[in-house]
């Protein structure tokens, strides 16, 4: 644990080496030039080239990659090492280059530290949701969990008749559970009703079954009334996420199959990302 923390701390301060090395090289160049050393310019060039390599390494270590920073060693060689009109600018060009890579080092540290948001954040949101509904999950037995998982999976595969059948069987199993999980019951009723509509190639515009205010705390997507564009779609999405959570947590036999289709649930959550962040 200590080694990992030390390594992480060292990497977080790595960007400081970029301005330190580049400007140190330029300083040494000026010092050598003041005593008439003929190759003084190479101290500044070496400082900038080494600093650009440090920046490249810094950018490569980040969860997200900045292409400009990754190619700075190449730019350093083209601008400062290979003889050209720009490299003849000496200390001025080196100073501008050092300032530029310093800006890039700060930019990489500030903007490229976080992992890609969508995938990780939505997975984290899903895991947090599963933890939040633990009291509901605690009363679901394995057989009921299996029927719930199969209701979702058959729906996902477009096997609507089977999805309706499994939903009905799962609803019957809820009669054996005390206290009866009303939110899960409504999720199964919503899935069954919408699936019946899909089986007949029709849209359920005025559904009989919807979530109620008392279900709000057990739903993954919790929006303000002004954020809801289509309550019917929102109810179905919440039902699918709840059924996934119940299935993967209570039915070991379906865990692998559900994990393989986790992306389906993540995509539902991603479609509400901006509203959930508001």
GROMACS .gro file of N, CA, C and O in nm, residues 105-220:
model
  464
  105UNK      N    1   0.247   2.030  -1.988
  105UNK     CA    2   0.261   1.944  -1.869
  105UNK      C    3   0.152   1.975  -1.767
  105UNK      O    4   0.093   1.884  -1.708
  106UNK      N    5   0.125   2.104  -1.747
  106UNK     CA    6   0.018   2.143  -1.655
  106UNK      C    7  -0.117   2.097  -1.709
  106UNK      O    8  -0.202   2.046  -1.634
  107UNK      N    9  -0.136   2.112  -1.840
  107UNK     CA   10  -0.262   2.072  -1.903
  107UNK      C   11  -0.286   1.921  -1.888
  107UNK      O   12  -0.397   1.878  -1.856
  108UNK      N   13  -0.182   1.842  -1.911
  108UNK     CA   14  -0.194   1.696  -1.897
  108UNK      C   15  -0.232   1.660  -1.754
  108UNK      O   16  -0.318   1.575  -1.729
  109UNK      N   17  -0.168   1.727  -1.658
  109UNK     CA   18  -0.192   1.696  -1.517
  109UNK      C   19  -0.334   1.733  -1.476
  109UNK      O   20  -0.398   1.663  -1.397
  110UNK      N   21  -0.385   1.843  -1.529
  110UNK     CA   22  -0.517   1.892  -1.490
  110UNK      C   23  -0.631   1.822  -1.564
  110UNK      O   24  -0.737   1.793  -1.507
  111UNK      N   25  -0.610   1.794  -1.692
  111UNK     CA   26  -0.722   1.750  -1.777
  111UNK      C   27  -0.722   1.603  -1.812
  111UNK      O   28  -0.825   1.550  -1.855
  112UNK      N   29  -0.610   1.533  -1.796
  112UNK     CA   30  -0.603   1.395  -1.844
  112UNK      C   31  -0.581   1.294  -1.731
  112UNK      O   32  -0.547   1.179  -1.755
  113UNK      N   33  -0.603   1.337  -1.607
  113UNK     CA   34  -0.588   1.245  -1.494
  113UNK      C   35  -0.706   1.152  -1.478
  113UNK      O   36  -0.692   1.039  -1.435
  114UNK      N   37  -0.827   1.200  -1.509
  114UNK     CA   38  -0.947   1.120  -1.486
  114UNK      C   39  -0.964   1.016  -1.595
  114UNK      O   40  -0.937   1.042  -1.711
  115UNK      N   41  -1.011   0.895  -1.558
  115UNK     CA   42  -1.041   0.793  -1.659
  115UNK      C   43  -1.155   0.839  -1.747
  115UNK      O   44  -1.224   0.935  -1.715
  116UNK      N   45  -1.177   0.772  -1.858
  116UNK     CA   46  -1.288   0.803  -1.945
  116UNK      C   47  -1.416   0.798  -1.865
  116UNK      O   48  -1.447   0.699  -1.800
  117UNK      N   49  -1.490   0.905  -1.877
  117UNK     CA   50  -1.604   0.921  -1.787
  117UNK      C   51  -1.717   0.824  -1.810
  117UNK      O   52  -1.761   0.757  -1.720
  118UNK      N   53  -1.766   0.815  -1.930
  118UNK     CA   54  -1.895   0.750  -1.950
  118UNK      C   55  -1.898   0.609  -1.896
  118UNK      O   56  -1.979   0.574  -1.814
  119UNK      N   57  -1.802   0.527  -1.942
  119UNK     CA   58  -1.808   0.387  -1.904
  119UNK      C   59  -1.793   0.369  -1.754
  119UNK      O   60  -1.871   0.303  -1.690
  120UNK      N   61  -1.687   0.432  -1.695
  120UNK     CA   62  -1.661   0.411  -1.553
  120UNK      C   63  -1.771   0.471  -1.467
  120UNK      O   64  -1.816   0.412  -1.371
  121UNK      N   65  -1.812   0.592  -1.499
  121UNK     CA   66  -1.911   0.659  -1.416
  121UNK      C   67  -2.042   0.584  -1.417
  121UNK      O   68  -2.107   0.569  -1.313
  122UNK      N   69  -2.086   0.536  -1.530
  122UNK     CA   70  -2.212   0.464  -1.537
  122UNK      C   71  -2.202   0.329  -1.466
  122UNK      O   72  -2.297   0.286  -1.402
  123UNK      N   73  -2.088   0.264  -1.477
  123UNK     CA   74  -2.070   0.139  -1.403
  123UNK      C   75  -2.071   0.166  -1.253
  123UNK      O   76  -2.129   0.090  -1.175
  124UNK      N   77  -2.006   0.274  -1.216
  124UNK     CA   78  -2.004   0.311  -1.074
  124UNK      C   79  -2.146   0.343  -1.027
  124UNK      O   80  -2.186   0.303  -0.917
  125UNK      N   81  -2.220   0.414  -1.110
  125UNK     CA   82  -2.359   0.447  -1.076
  125UNK      C   83  -2.442   0.321  -1.059
  125UNK      O   84  -2.523   0.309  -0.966
  126UNK      N   85  -2.420   0.224  -1.147
  126UNK     CA   86  -2.494   0.097  -1.139
  126UNK      C   87  -2.458   0.023  -1.010
  126UNK      O   88  -2.548  -0.028  -0.940
  127UNK      N   89  -2.330   0.018  -0.977
  127UNK     CA   90  -2.288  -0.050  -0.854
  127UNK      C   91  -2.343   0.020  -0.729
  127UNK      O   92  -2.385  -0.046  -0.633
  128UNK      N   93  -2.342   0.152  -0.732
  128UNK     CA   94  -2.397   0.228  -0.619
  128UNK      C   95  -2.548   0.203  -0.605
  128UNK      O   96  -2.601   0.196  -0.495
  129UNK      N   97  -2.614   0.191  -0.719
  129UNK     CA   98  -2.758   0.164  -0.717
  129UNK      C   99  -2.786   0.027  -0.655
  129UNK      O  100  -2.876   0.012  -0.571
  130UNK      N  101  -2.707  -0.073  -0.695
  130UNK     CA  102  -2.725  -0.208  -0.640
  130UNK      C  103  -2.704  -0.207  -0.489
  130UNK      O  104  -2.779  -0.270  -0.414
  131UNK      N  105  -2.604  -0.133  -0.444
  131UNK     CA  106  -2.581  -0.122  -0.299
  131UNK      C  107  -2.699  -0.053  -0.230
  131UNK      O  108  -2.738  -0.091  -0.119
  132UNK      N  109  -2.756   0.045  -0.298
  132UNK     CA  110  -2.864   0.124  -0.238
  132UNK      C  111  -2.990   0.041  -0.216
  132UNK      O  112  -3.066   0.064  -0.122
  133UNK      N  113  -3.016  -0.054  -0.306
  133UNK     CA  114  -3.141  -0.132  -0.294
  133UNK      C  115  -3.118  -0.266  -0.225
  133UNK      O  116  -3.197  -0.359  -0.242
  134UNK      N  117  -3.012  -0.274  -0.146
  134UNK     CA  118  -2.981  -0.399  -0.074
  134UNK      C  119  -3.099  -0.451   0.009
  134UNK      O  120  -3.125  -0.572   0.010
  135UNK      N  121  -3.175  -0.364   0.078
  135UNK     CA  122  -3.290  -0.416   0.154
  135UNK      C  123  -3.392  -0.488   0.065
  135UNK      O  124  -3.450  -0.589   0.106
  136UNK      N  125  -3.414  -0.438  -0.054
  136UNK     CA  126  -3.507  -0.503  -0.147
  136UNK      C  127  -3.448  -0.637  -0.193
  136UNK      O  128  -3.519  -0.739  -0.199
  137UNK      N  129  -3.320  -0.638  -0.225
  137UNK     CA  130  -3.256  -0.760  -0.275
  137UNK      C  131  -3.251  -0.869  -0.168
  137UNK      O  132  -3.256  -0.988  -0.201
  138UNK      N  133  -3.243  -0.828  -0.043
  138UNK     CA  134  -3.226  -0.925   0.066
  138UNK      C  135  -3.343  -1.022   0.079
  138UNK      O  136  -3.327  -1.133   0.130
  139UNK      N  137  -3.462  -0.983   0.033
  139UNK     CA  138  -3.579  -1.069   0.050
  139UNK      C  139  -3.605  -1.158  -0.072
  139UNK      O  140  -3.698  -1.240  -0.071
  140UNK      N  141  -3.523  -1.144  -0.177
  140UNK     CA  142  -3.545  -1.221  -0.299
  140UNK      C  143  -3.467  -1.352  -0.293
  140UNK      O  144  -3.345  -1.352  -0.277
  141UNK      N  145  -3.537  -1.463  -0.307
  141UNK     CA  146  -3.469  -1.594  -0.304
  141UNK      C  147  -3.412  -1.625  -0.442
  141UNK      O  148  -3.443  -1.559  -0.542
  142UNK      N  149  -3.331  -1.730  -0.449
  142UNK     CA  150  -3.260  -1.762  -0.572
  142UNK      C  151  -3.354  -1.801  -0.686
  142UNK      O  152  -3.332  -1.762  -0.801
  143UNK      N  153  -3.458  -1.875  -0.657
  143UNK     CA  154  -3.551  -1.917  -0.763
  143UNK      C  155  -3.623  -1.797  -0.824
  143UNK      O  156  -3.637  -1.787  -0.946
  144UNK      N  157  -3.667  -1.706  -0.736
  144UNK     CA  158  -3.732  -1.586  -0.787
  144UNK      C  159  -3.633  -1.502  -0.867
  144UNK      O  160  -3.666  -1.449  -0.974
  145UNK      N  161  -3.510  -1.491  -0.816
  145UNK     CA  162  -3.406  -1.416  -0.886
  145UNK      C  163  -3.379  -1.473  -1.024
  145UNK      O  164  -3.357  -1.399  -1.120
  146UNK      N  165  -3.383  -1.606  -1.034
  146UNK     CA  166  -3.360  -1.671  -1.164
  146UNK      C  167  -3.471  -1.635  -1.263
  146UNK      O  168  -3.443  -1.604  -1.380
  147UNK      N  169  -3.595  -1.636  -1.217
  147UNK     CA  170  -3.708  -1.601  -1.305
  147UNK      C  171  -3.701  -1.453  -1.347
  147UNK      O  172  -3.731  -1.419  -1.462
  148UNK      N  173  -3.658  -1.369  -1.255
  148UNK     CA  174  -3.643  -1.227  -1.288
  148UNK      C  175  -3.534  -1.210  -1.394
  148UNK      O  176  -3.551  -1.137  -1.492
  149UNK      N  177  -3.421  -1.278  -1.374
  149UNK     CA  178  -3.310  -1.270  -1.470
  149UNK      C  179  -3.354  -1.320  -1.608
  149UNK      O  180  -3.321  -1.260  -1.711
  150UNK      N  181  -3.428  -1.430  -1.610
  150UNK     CA  182  -3.474  -1.485  -1.737
  150UNK      C  183  -3.576  -1.393  -1.805
  150UNK      O  184  -3.580  -1.384  -1.927
  151UNK      N  185  -3.655  -1.323  -1.726
  151UNK     CA  186  -3.749  -1.226  -1.783
  151UNK      C  187  -3.674  -1.120  -1.860
  151UNK      O  188  -3.711  -1.083  -1.972
  152UNK      N  189  -3.565  -1.071  -1.799
  152UNK     CA  190  -3.485  -0.968  -1.863
  152UNK      C  191  -3.410  -1.021  -1.985
  152UNK      O  192  -3.410  -0.958  -2.091
  153UNK      N  193  -3.346  -1.136  -1.970
  153UNK     CA  194  -3.266  -1.190  -2.079
  153UNK      C  195  -3.350  -1.226  -2.201
  153UNK      O  196  -3.311  -1.199  -2.315
  154UNK      N  197  -3.465  -1.288  -2.179
  154UNK     CA  198  -3.551  -1.323  -2.293
  154UNK      C  199  -3.604  -1.197  -2.361
  154UNK      O  200  -3.618  -1.192  -2.484
  155UNK      N  201  -3.630  -1.093  -2.282
  155UNK     CA  202  -3.671  -0.964  -2.341
  155UNK      C  203  -3.557  -0.907  -2.426
  155UNK      O  204  -3.580  -0.861  -2.538
  156UNK      N  205  -3.436  -0.913  -2.372
  156UNK     CA  206  -3.319  -0.859  -2.445
  156UNK      C  207  -3.299  -0.932  -2.576
  156UNK      O  208  -3.262  -0.871  -2.678
  157UNK      N  209  -3.325  -1.062  -2.579
  157UNK     CA  210  -3.308  -1.140  -2.702
  157UNK      C  211  -3.427  -1.129  -2.797
  157UNK      O  212  -3.427  -1.190  -2.904
  158UNK      N  213  -3.530  -1.054  -2.758
  158UNK     CA  214  -3.647  -1.038  -2.843
  158UNK      C  215  -3.742  -1.156  -2.840
  158UNK      O  216  -3.830  -1.169  -2.925
  159UNK      N  217  -3.725  -1.243  -2.738
  159UNK     CA  218  -3.815  -1.358  -2.724
  159UNK      C  219  -3.932  -1.315  -2.636
  159UNK      O  220  -3.943  -1.351  -2.518
  160UNK      N  221  -4.021  -1.237  -2.695
  160UNK     CA  222  -4.123  -1.169  -2.617
  160UNK      C  223  -4.222  -1.264  -2.550
  160UNK      O  224  -4.263  -1.242  -2.435
  161UNK      N  225  -4.259  -1.370  -2.618
  161UNK     CA  226  -4.352  -1.467  -2.558
  161UNK      C  227  -4.290  -1.530  -2.434
  161UNK      O  228  -4.356  -1.546  -2.329
  162UNK      N  229  -4.160  -1.565  -2.444
  162UNK     CA  230  -4.090  -1.623  -2.329
  162UNK      C  231  -4.074  -1.522  -2.217
  162UNK      O  232  -4.084  -1.555  -2.098
  163UNK      N  233  -4.050  -1.395  -2.254
  163UNK     CA  234  -4.035  -1.290  -2.153
  163UNK      C  235  -4.165  -1.271  -2.076
  163UNK      O  236  -4.163  -1.254  -1.953
  164UNK      N  237  -4.276  -1.275  -2.146
  164UNK     CA  238  -4.407  -1.263  -2.080
  164UNK      C  239  -4.429  -1.380  -1.985
  164UNK      O  240  -4.475  -1.365  -1.871
  165UNK      N  241  -4.394  -1.500  -2.031
  165UNK     CA  242  -4.412  -1.621  -1.950
  165UNK      C  243  -4.325  -1.615  -1.823
  165UNK      O  244  -4.373  -1.643  -1.712
  166UNK      N  245  -4.198  -1.577  -1.839
  166UNK     CA  246  -4.107  -1.572  -1.724
  166UNK      C  247  -4.150  -1.462  -1.627
  166UNK      O  248  -4.141  -1.478  -1.505
  167UNK      N  249  -4.197  -1.350  -1.680
  167UNK     CA  250  -4.245  -1.241  -1.594
  167UNK      C  251  -4.364  -1.286  -1.510
  167UNK      O  252  -4.374  -1.256  -1.391
  168UNK      N  253  -4.454  -1.358  -1.575
  168UNK     CA  254  -4.572  -1.409  -1.505
  168UNK      C  255  -4.533  -1.506  -1.395
  168UNK      O  256  -4.586  -1.502  -1.283
  169UNK      N  257  -4.437  -1.594  -1.424
  169UNK     CA  258  -4.390  -1.690  -1.324
  169UNK      C  259  -4.322  -1.618  -1.207
  169UNK      O  260  -4.339  -1.655  -1.090
  170UNK      N  261  -4.244  -1.515  -1.239
  170UNK     CA  262  -4.177  -1.440  -1.134
  170UNK      C  263  -4.278  -1.367  -1.046
  170UNK      O  264  -4.264  -1.362  -0.923
  171UNK      N  265  -4.381  -1.312  -1.108
  171UNK     CA  266  -4.486  -1.244  -1.031
  171UNK      C  267  -4.556  -1.341  -0.936
  171UNK      O  268  -4.588  -1.306  -0.821
  172UNK      N  269  -4.577  -1.463  -0.982
  172UNK     CA  270  -4.640  -1.564  -0.897
  172UNK      C  271  -4.550  -1.598  -0.778
  172UNK      O  272  -4.598  -1.620  -0.666
  173UNK      N  273  -4.418  -1.598  -0.801
  173UNK     CA  274  -4.325  -1.628  -0.693
  173UNK      C  275  -4.327  -1.519  -0.586
  173UNK      O  276  -4.299  -1.546  -0.468
  174UNK      N  277  -4.359  -1.397  -0.625
  174UNK     CA  278  -4.359  -1.287  -0.528
  174UNK      C  279  -4.465  -1.306  -0.421
  174UNK      O  280  -4.456  -1.248  -0.312
  175UNK      N  281  -4.567  -1.389  -0.451
  175UNK     CA  282  -4.672  -1.416  -0.352
  175UNK      C  283  -4.615  -1.488  -0.229
  175UNK      O  284  -4.676  -1.487  -0.122
  176UNK      N  285  -4.500  -1.552  -0.245
  176UNK     CA  286  -4.440  -1.628  -0.135
  176UNK      C  287  -4.346  -1.544  -0.051
  176UNK      O  288  -4.290  -1.593   0.048
  177UNK      N  289  -4.325  -1.418  -0.092
  177UNK     CA  290  -4.228  -1.333  -0.024
  177UNK      C  291  -4.297  -1.233   0.068
  177UNK      O  292  -4.393  -1.167   0.028
  178UNK      N  293  -4.249  -1.224   0.191
  178UNK     CA  294  -4.302  -1.127   0.288
  178UNK      C  295  -4.185  -1.050   0.350
  178UNK      O  296  -4.092  -1.111   0.400
  179UNK      N  297  -4.190  -0.916   0.346
  179UNK     CA  298  -4.292  -0.832   0.284
  179UNK      C  299  -4.281  -0.837   0.132
  179UNK      O  300  -4.171  -0.851   0.079
  180UNK      N  301  -4.392  -0.821   0.066
  180UNK     CA  302  -4.395  -0.829  -0.080
  180UNK      C  303  -4.323  -0.708  -0.140
  180UNK      O  304  -4.355  -0.593  -0.108
  181UNK      N  305  -4.222  -0.732  -0.225
  181UNK     CA  306  -4.146  -0.621  -0.285
  181UNK      C  307  -4.227  -0.552  -0.395
  181UNK      O  308  -4.223  -0.592  -0.513
  182UNK      N  309  -4.301  -0.449  -0.358
  182UNK     CA  310  -4.391  -0.383  -0.451
  182UNK      C  311  -4.321  -0.322  -0.572
  182UNK      O  312  -4.372  -0.327  -0.684
  183UNK      N  313  -4.202  -0.266  -0.552
  183UNK     CA  314  -4.130  -0.204  -0.664
  183UNK      C  315  -4.091  -0.308  -0.767
  183UNK      O  316  -4.104  -0.287  -0.888
  184UNK      N  317  -4.043  -0.423  -0.720
  184UNK     CA  318  -4.007  -0.531  -0.812
  184UNK      C  319  -4.131  -0.584  -0.883
  184UNK      O  320  -4.127  -0.614  -1.003
  185UNK      N  321  -4.242  -0.594  -0.811
  185UNK     CA  322  -4.367  -0.639  -0.873
  185UNK      C  323  -4.406  -0.546  -0.986
  185UNK      O  324  -4.441  -0.591  -1.096
  186UNK      N  325  -4.400  -0.415  -0.961
  186UNK     CA  326  -4.437  -0.321  -1.066
  186UNK      C  327  -4.338  -0.324  -1.182
  186UNK      O  328  -4.379  -0.306  -1.299
  187UNK      N  329  -4.211  -0.349  -1.153
  187UNK     CA  330  -4.112  -0.359  -1.261
  187UNK      C  331  -4.146  -0.476  -1.355
  187UNK      O  332  -4.138  -0.464  -1.477
  188UNK      N  333  -4.185  -0.589  -1.296
  188UNK     CA  334  -4.222  -0.707  -1.376
  188UNK      C  335  -4.351  -0.681  -1.455
  188UNK      O  336  -4.363  -0.722  -1.572
  189UNK      N  337  -4.446  -0.614  -1.391
  189UNK     CA  338  -4.572  -0.581  -1.460
  189UNK      C  339  -4.547  -0.485  -1.576
  189UNK      O  340  -4.607  -0.499  -1.684
  190UNK      N  341  -4.458  -0.388  -1.555
  190UNK     CA  342  -4.423  -0.293  -1.661
  190UNK      C  343  -4.357  -0.366  -1.777
  190UNK      O  344  -4.391  -0.345  -1.894
  191UNK      N  345  -4.261  -0.454  -1.744
  191UNK     CA  346  -4.193  -0.529  -1.850
  191UNK      C  347  -4.291  -0.616  -1.926
  191UNK      O  348  -4.290  -0.619  -2.050
  192UNK      N  349  -4.378  -0.685  -1.855
  192UNK     CA  350  -4.474  -0.775  -1.920
  192UNK      C  351  -4.569  -0.698  -2.010
  192UNK      O  352  -4.598  -0.740  -2.123
  193UNK      N  353  -4.618  -0.584  -1.961
  193UNK     CA  354  -4.713  -0.505  -2.040
  193UNK      C  355  -4.647  -0.449  -2.167
  193UNK      O  356  -4.703  -0.456  -2.276
  194UNK      N  357  -4.526  -0.392  -2.150
  194UNK     CA  358  -4.457  -0.335  -2.267
  194UNK      C  359  -4.417  -0.445  -2.365
  194UNK      O  360  -4.424  -0.426  -2.487
  195UNK      N  361  -4.375  -0.559  -2.311
  195UNK     CA  362  -4.335  -0.671  -2.398
  195UNK      C  363  -4.453  -0.721  -2.479
  195UNK      O  364  -4.438  -0.755  -2.598
  196UNK      N  365  -4.571  -0.725  -2.419
  196UNK     CA  366  -4.691  -0.766  -2.492
  196UNK      C  367  -4.717  -0.671  -2.609
  196UNK      O  368  -4.756  -0.713  -2.717
  197UNK      N  369  -4.691  -0.542  -2.585
  197UNK     CA  370  -4.708  -0.445  -2.693
  197UNK      C  371  -4.607  -0.468  -2.804
  197UNK      O  372  -4.642  -0.465  -2.923
  198UNK      N  373  -4.481  -0.493  -2.767
  198UNK     CA  374  -4.379  -0.518  -2.869
  198UNK      C  375  -4.410  -0.644  -2.948
  198UNK      O  376  -4.385  -0.651  -3.070
  199UNK      N  377  -4.463  -0.746  -2.880
  199UNK     CA  378  -4.496  -0.872  -2.947
  199UNK      C  379  -4.602  -0.850  -3.055
  199UNK      O  380  -4.606  -0.922  -3.156
  200UNK      N  381  -4.687  -0.748  -3.033
  200UNK     CA  382  -4.792  -0.718  -3.130
  200UNK      C  383  -4.757  -0.599  -3.219
  200UNK      O  384  -4.841  -0.545  -3.288
  201UNK      N  385  -4.630  -0.560  -3.212
  201UNK     CA  386  -4.580  -0.447  -3.292
  201UNK      C  387  -4.659  -0.319  -3.268
  201UNK      O  388  -4.693  -0.244  -3.362
  202UNK      N  389  -4.689  -0.291  -3.144
  202UNK     CA  390  -4.759  -0.168  -3.109
  202UNK      C  391  -4.690  -0.101  -2.990
  202UNK      O  392  -4.625  -0.167  -2.910
  203UNK      N  393  -4.705   0.029  -2.983
  203UNK     CA  394  -4.647   0.105  -2.873
  203UNK      C  395  -4.750   0.121  -2.762
  203UNK      O  396  -4.866   0.153  -2.789
  204UNK      N  397  -4.708   0.098  -2.638
  204UNK     CA  398  -4.799   0.113  -2.525
  204UNK      C  399  -4.797   0.260  -2.483
  204UNK      O  400  -4.712   0.304  -2.404
  205UNK      N  401  -4.892   0.335  -2.537
  205UNK     CA  402  -4.893   0.481  -2.513
  205UNK      C  403  -4.950   0.516  -2.376
  205UNK      O  404  -4.903   0.609  -2.310
  206UNK      N  405  -5.053   0.445  -2.333
  206UNK     CA  406  -5.116   0.472  -2.204
  206UNK      C  407  -5.112   0.346  -2.118
  206UNK      O  408  -5.212   0.274  -2.105
  207UNK      N  409  -4.997   0.319  -2.059
  207UNK     CA  410  -4.980   0.192  -1.985
  207UNK      C  411  -5.065   0.186  -1.859
  207UNK      O  412  -5.091   0.286  -1.794
  208UNK      N  413  -5.105   0.065  -1.828
  208UNK     CA  414  -5.181   0.043  -1.705
  208UNK      C  415  -5.087   0.040  -1.585
  208UNK      O  416  -5.123   0.087  -1.476
  209UNK      N  417  -4.968  -0.013  -1.606
  209UNK     CA  418  -4.875  -0.032  -1.495
  209UNK      C  419  -4.760   0.070  -1.502
  209UNK      O  420  -4.692   0.082  -1.605
  210UNK      N  421  -4.742   0.142  -1.393
  210UNK     CA  422  -4.635   0.243  -1.383
  210UNK      C  423  -4.578   0.239  -1.241
  210UNK      O  424  -4.638   0.183  -1.150
  211UNK      N  425  -4.460   0.299  -1.226
  211UNK     CA  426  -4.405   0.312  -1.092
  211UNK      C  427  -4.478   0.424  -1.018
  211UNK      O  428  -4.529   0.518  -1.078
  212UNK      N  429  -4.483   0.409  -0.888
  212UNK     CA  430  -4.551   0.509  -0.804
  212UNK      C  431  -4.447   0.590  -0.725
  212UNK      O  432  -4.328   0.560  -0.729
  213UNK      N  433  -4.496   0.688  -0.653
  213UNK     CA  434  -4.406   0.772  -0.573
  213UNK      C  435  -4.331   0.691  -0.468
  213UNK      O  436  -4.215   0.719  -0.437
  214UNK      N  437  -4.395   0.589  -0.415
  214UNK     CA  438  -4.330   0.508  -0.312
  214UNK      C  439  -4.215   0.424  -0.368
  214UNK      O  440  -4.132   0.374  -0.293
  215UNK      N  441  -4.212   0.409  -0.500
  215UNK     CA  442  -4.104   0.331  -0.563
  215UNK      C  443  -3.979   0.415  -0.588
  215UNK      O  444  -3.872   0.360  -0.617
  216UNK      N  445  -3.992   0.546  -0.579
  216UNK     CA  446  -3.886   0.637  -0.623
  216UNK      C  447  -3.749   0.604  -0.565
  216UNK      O  448  -3.648   0.604  -0.634
  217UNK      N  449  -3.745   0.572  -0.437
  217UNK     CA  450  -3.618   0.544  -0.371
  217UNK      C  451  -3.549   0.419  -0.421
  217UNK      O  452  -3.427   0.404  -0.403
  218UNK      N  453  -3.623   0.328  -0.484
  218UNK     CA  454  -3.566   0.203  -0.534
  218UNK      C  455  -3.540   0.205  -0.684
  218UNK      O  456  -3.514   0.101  -0.744
  219UNK      N  457  -3.547   0.324  -0.745
  219UNK     CA  458  -3.524   0.335  -0.889
  219UNK      C  459  -3.385   0.392  -0.917
  219UNK      O  460  -3.335   0.476  -0.843
  220UNK      N  461  -3.324   0.345  -1.024
  220UNK     CA  462  -3.188   0.389  -1.059
  220UNK      C  463  -3.188   0.530  -1.117
  220UNK      O  464  -3.101   0.611  -1.085
   0.00000   0.00000   0.00000
